[in-house]
Coordinates of C-alpha atoms in Angstrom, one line a residue:
M5 CA 123.9 62.5 112.6
T6 CA 120.9 64.2 114.5
D7 CA 120.3 65.6 117.9
Q8 CA 118.0 68.0 119.2
Q9 CA 120.2 71.0 118.3
S10 CA 121.4 70.2 114.8
Y11 CA 120.7 67.8 111.7
T12 CA 123.7 67.1 109.5
L13 CA 124.3 65.3 106.2
V14 CA 127.9 64.3 105.4
N15 CA 129.5 63.6 101.9
P16 CA 130.1 59.9 101.8
Q17 CA 132.8 60.3 99.2
T18 CA 134.9 62.9 101.4
G19 CA 133.7 62.5 104.8
N20 CA 133.1 66.2 105.0
L21 CA 130.1 68.3 105.9
A22 CA 127.5 68.6 102.9
F23 CA 124.5 70.2 104.5
K24 CA 123.8 71.1 108.2
L25 CA 120.9 72.9 110.2
V26 CA 121.9 74.3 113.5
N27 CA 119.8 75.8 116.2
F28 CA 121.8 78.1 118.7
T29 CA 120.6 79.4 121.8
D30 CA 123.9 81.4 122.7
N31 CA 127.0 82.9 120.9
S32 CA 129.3 79.8 121.6
Y33 CA 129.2 78.8 117.8
F34 CA 130.5 82.2 116.7
D35 CA 132.3 83.7 119.6
H36 CA 135.7 83.3 117.6
V37 CA 136.6 84.0 114.0
Q38 CA 135.1 81.4 111.6
R39 CA 136.7 80.5 108.4
N40 CA 134.6 77.7 107.1
N41 CA 134.9 75.9 103.9
Y42 CA 131.3 75.9 103.1
Y43 CA 128.5 78.7 102.6
S44 CA 126.6 79.9 105.9
L45 CA 123.3 81.4 106.4
I46 CA 122.8 82.6 109.9
W47 CA 119.4 83.8 111.1
V48 CA 119.7 85.7 114.3
R49 CA 116.0 85.6 115.5
Q50 CA 116.6 87.2 119.0
G51 CA 119.1 89.5 120.5
S52 CA 121.6 92.3 119.0
G53 CA 125.3 93.0 118.8
N54 CA 128.1 93.5 116.5
A55 CA 129.4 91.2 113.5
R56 CA 132.8 91.5 112.4
A57 CA 133.2 90.2 108.6
D58 CA 136.2 90.7 106.3
F59 CA 137.7 93.0 109.1
N60 CA 134.7 95.6 109.1
D61 CA 132.2 96.0 111.8
Y62 CA 128.5 95.9 111.6
A63 CA 125.8 96.4 114.2
F64 CA 122.9 94.0 113.9
T65 CA 119.6 93.6 115.6
A66 CA 116.9 90.8 115.9
N67 CA 115.7 89.1 112.6
T68 CA 118.9 89.8 110.7
L69 CA 120.1 87.1 107.9
F70 CA 123.8 86.8 107.4
A71 CA 125.4 85.4 104.3
F72 CA 128.9 84.3 104.4
S73 CA 131.1 82.7 101.6
P74 CA 133.6 79.8 101.9
Y75 CA 136.6 81.1 104.1
Q76 CA 135.1 84.5 104.6
P77 CA 136.2 85.4 108.0
F78 CA 133.3 86.4 110.7
M79 CA 132.5 86.3 114.2
F80 CA 129.7 88.0 116.5
T81 CA 129.9 89.8 119.6
P82 CA 126.5 90.2 121.1
K83 CA 125.3 92.8 123.5
D84 CA 122.6 90.5 124.8
G85 CA 121.9 87.0 124.3
I86 CA 121.7 85.7 120.7
A87 CA 119.6 82.9 119.4
G88 CA 118.7 81.5 116.0
L89 CA 119.3 79.1 113.4
A90 CA 122.2 78.4 111.0
L91 CA 122.2 76.5 107.7
H92 CA 125.4 75.6 106.3
F93 CA 126.1 73.9 102.7
H94 CA 129.0 73.0 101.0
P95 CA 129.4 73.8 97.2
D96 CA 129.6 70.1 96.6
F97 CA 126.0 69.9 97.6
F98 CA 125.0 73.1 96.0
C99 CA 127.3 75.5 94.1
I100 CA 126.0 78.8 93.7
H101 CA 128.2 79.4 90.6
K102 CA 126.7 76.5 88.7
H103 CA 123.2 77.5 89.6
Q104 CA 123.5 81.2 89.2
K105 CA 120.9 81.5 86.5
E106 CA 118.5 79.6 88.8
V107 CA 118.9 81.4 92.1
A108 CA 120.8 84.5 91.2
C109 CA 122.3 84.8 94.8
N110 CA 125.9 85.2 93.6
G111 CA 127.0 88.9 94.0
V112 CA 123.8 89.6 96.0
L113 CA 123.9 87.3 99.0
F114 CA 127.5 86.2 98.5
N115 CA 130.6 87.6 96.9
N116 CA 129.2 91.2 97.2
I117 CA 132.3 93.4 97.8
Y118 CA 130.2 96.6 98.1
N119 CA 127.7 95.9 100.7
P120 CA 127.3 94.3 104.2
P121 CA 126.9 90.5 104.1
F122 CA 123.3 90.7 105.8
L123 CA 119.9 91.6 105.3
Y124 CA 116.8 92.2 107.5
L125 CA 113.9 90.0 107.5
D126 CA 110.2 91.4 107.7
E127 CA 107.5 89.4 108.9
P128 CA 106.5 87.8 105.3
A129 CA 110.0 86.5 104.8
S130 CA 110.5 85.4 108.2
A131 CA 107.2 83.4 107.8
T132 CA 108.5 81.9 104.5
L133 CA 112.0 81.1 106.0
E134 CA 110.4 79.5 109.0
M135 CA 108.3 77.5 106.8
L136 CA 111.1 76.3 104.8
L137 CA 113.4 75.6 107.7
T138 CA 110.5 73.5 109.1
Q139 CA 110.3 71.3 106.1
I140 CA 114.1 70.9 105.7
R141 CA 114.3 69.9 109.5
A142 CA 111.5 67.4 108.8
E143 CA 113.1 65.8 105.9
M144 CA 116.7 65.6 107.4
Q145 CA 114.8 64.0 110.5
N146 CA 112.8 61.3 108.3
P147 CA 114.9 60.8 105.1
A148 CA 112.9 59.1 102.2
L149 CA 113.3 58.8 98.3
A150 CA 115.0 61.8 96.6
Q151 CA 116.0 63.6 99.9
Y152 CA 118.9 65.4 98.2
E153 CA 116.7 66.7 95.2
L154 CA 114.0 68.1 97.9
L155 CA 116.6 69.6 100.1
I156 CA 118.0 71.3 97.0
S157 CA 114.6 72.6 96.2
Y158 CA 113.8 74.0 99.7
L159 CA 117.5 75.7 99.7
K160 CA 116.8 77.3 96.1
I161 CA 113.6 79.0 97.5
L162 CA 115.2 80.1 100.4
L163 CA 118.1 81.7 98.4
I164 CA 115.8 83.2 96.0
T165 CA 113.6 84.8 98.9
A166 CA 116.6 86.2 100.5
S167 CA 118.3 87.7 97.3
R168 CA 114.9 89.4 96.4
L169 CA 114.6 90.9 99.8
K170 CA 118.4 92.1 99.8
T171 CA 117.8 93.7 96.4
Q172 CA 115.0 95.4 97.7
Q173 CA 116.6 96.7 100.6
Q174 CA 119.7 97.8 98.8
P175 CA 118.9 101.5 98.1
E176 CA 117.7 102.1 101.7
A177 CA 120.9 100.4 103.0
E178 CA 123.0 102.7 100.8
K179 CA 121.0 105.7 102.2
A180 CA 121.3 104.5 105.7
T181 CA 125.1 104.0 105.4
A182 CA 126.2 106.5 103.2
G183 CA 123.5 109.4 104.1
S184 CA 122.6 110.1 100.3
K185 CA 122.6 108.2 97.1
E186 CA 125.9 106.5 95.8
P187 CA 127.9 109.1 94.0
F188 CA 128.0 108.6 90.2
I189 CA 131.7 108.4 90.4
L190 CA 131.4 105.1 92.5
Q191 CA 129.0 103.6 90.1
K192 CA 131.5 104.3 87.4
L193 CA 134.3 102.7 89.5
K194 CA 132.3 99.6 90.1
D195 CA 132.1 99.3 86.4
Y196 CA 135.7 99.9 85.8
I197 CA 136.5 97.2 88.4
E198 CA 134.5 94.6 86.8
L199 CA 136.1 95.6 83.3
H200 CA 139.5 95.8 84.4
F201 CA 140.3 93.7 87.3
K202 CA 142.3 91.1 85.3
T203 CA 144.6 93.7 84.0
R204 CA 144.6 96.6 86.3
H205 CA 145.5 95.8 89.7
A206 CA 146.7 99.3 91.2
A207 CA 144.3 101.9 92.7
G208 CA 146.1 104.6 90.9
E209 CA 145.2 103.3 87.5
Y210 CA 141.3 103.4 88.7
A211 CA 141.9 107.0 89.6
D212 CA 143.4 107.8 86.4
L213 CA 140.4 106.2 84.5
L214 CA 138.1 108.4 86.7
N215 CA 140.2 111.6 86.2
I216 CA 140.4 112.1 90.1
T217 CA 143.1 112.1 92.3
P218 CA 144.0 108.8 94.1
K219 CA 143.6 110.6 97.5
A220 CA 140.1 111.9 96.8
L221 CA 139.0 108.5 95.5
A222 CA 140.3 106.8 98.4
K223 CA 138.4 109.0 100.6
I224 CA 135.0 108.4 98.7
T225 CA 135.6 104.8 98.6
K226 CA 136.2 104.6 102.3
A227 CA 133.3 106.6 103.2
H228 CA 130.8 104.5 101.2
F229 CA 132.0 101.1 101.1
N230 CA 134.1 101.1 104.4
K231 CA 136.9 99.7 102.5
T232 CA 140.0 101.0 100.6
L233 CA 140.1 100.6 96.9
T234 CA 142.9 98.3 97.0
D235 CA 140.7 96.0 99.2
L236 CA 137.9 96.3 96.6
I237 CA 140.2 95.3 93.7
A238 CA 141.7 92.3 95.7
E239 CA 138.4 91.0 96.7
R240 CA 137.1 91.0 93.0
I241 CA 140.3 89.3 91.8
I242 CA 140.1 86.5 94.7
I243 CA 136.1 86.0 93.7
E244 CA 137.1 85.3 90.2
A245 CA 140.1 83.0 91.4
K246 CA 137.7 81.2 93.7
R247 CA 135.3 80.6 90.9
E248 CA 138.0 79.2 88.7
L249 CA 139.0 76.9 91.5
Y250 CA 135.4 75.9 92.1
L251 CA 134.6 75.3 88.6
T252 CA 137.4 74.2 86.5
N253 CA 140.7 71.9 86.5
K254 CA 142.8 74.6 85.2
P255 CA 146.4 74.5 86.9
V256 CA 146.8 77.4 89.3
K257 CA 149.5 78.7 86.9
E258 CA 146.8 79.3 84.2
I259 CA 144.4 80.9 86.6
A260 CA 147.1 83.3 87.9
Y261 CA 147.9 84.4 84.3
E262 CA 144.4 85.0 83.3
L263 CA 144.0 87.3 86.2
G264 CA 147.2 89.2 85.1
Y265 CA 149.9 87.6 87.4
N266 CA 152.9 86.0 85.6
D267 CA 154.4 84.7 88.8
E268 CA 152.4 81.8 90.1
S269 CA 154.3 82.0 93.5
Y270 CA 153.4 85.7 93.9
F271 CA 149.8 85.1 92.9
S272 CA 149.6 82.0 95.5
R273 CA 150.9 84.4 98.3
F274 CA 148.1 86.9 97.2
F275 CA 145.5 84.5 97.2
K276 CA 146.6 83.1 100.7
T277 CA 146.8 86.7 102.3
N278 CA 143.3 87.4 101.3
A279 CA 141.4 83.9 101.6
D280 CA 143.5 82.4 104.5
V281 CA 144.6 79.2 102.5
S282 CA 146.5 78.6 99.3
P283 CA 144.8 78.1 96.1
Q284 CA 145.5 74.4 96.1
M285 CA 144.0 74.0 99.5
Y286 CA 141.0 75.9 98.5
R287 CA 140.5 73.6 95.6
D288 CA 141.1 70.5 97.7
T289 CA 138.5 71.5 100.2
V290 CA 135.9 73.5 98.3
G291 CA 136.5 73.3 94.6
F292 CA 136.5 71.1 91.4
N293 CA 133.6 68.8 90.7
R294 CA 134.6 66.2 93.3
M295 CA 130.8 65.0 93.3
G296 CA 131.5 64.0 89.5

């Protein structure tokens, strides 16, 4: 299906969206909370406003590139009109977990629990993205031999370019949002969450590991990440659960147990609270290897 505003590929096995390029000239696409079962890269080329993502608010200006994971809630409230391009792709089309060694965008563009879900595009990056999107648009308008492989190649270059730019911007972003370099204690907190999120689910346990009071740690965490420590722990658990639902056919009960939950029903409620859908629904709409 193509028209002047969008170009779409559909998965013939499921009938669901596989890959889509959309030109938008107003906020009608994003004026309500989105919870899509695919990845979204949204380039706001003109305008400014406020983005709400994961219940945090971020101001944005022109030439901002947003990156949202499946079922990550977001919406835009522009101050003046916005226009740009959106690229959506389903994990069946390209799974960032399977291709992490090739594109290294997981934890940078997507599934980053510590930093805002966007980056700013300078002139060279804008020119690169414009070139890639022009090639993608041309390929979708006139499909030919090995269309899937060519689109994947363009997408990989785009993801690598954006990931590199975000990692370059990160120190500046921390200074801009925090006013100073991230405290050493928060670097240790990140390390401890990564080491222990499967076995330690309570915020107080991390305060004990860091020899700081829970109240003091909560204040520092909120100031730097605009999230509670409980939110950070929950988001890290959910990222791992989603990865297992993406890539394996393990029963939900087994995934829950590996993440430190002996009660499958409790884990399923926890997952639905944080991901907006049940683990089984997530697997059915996003997960395990339905493309074979």
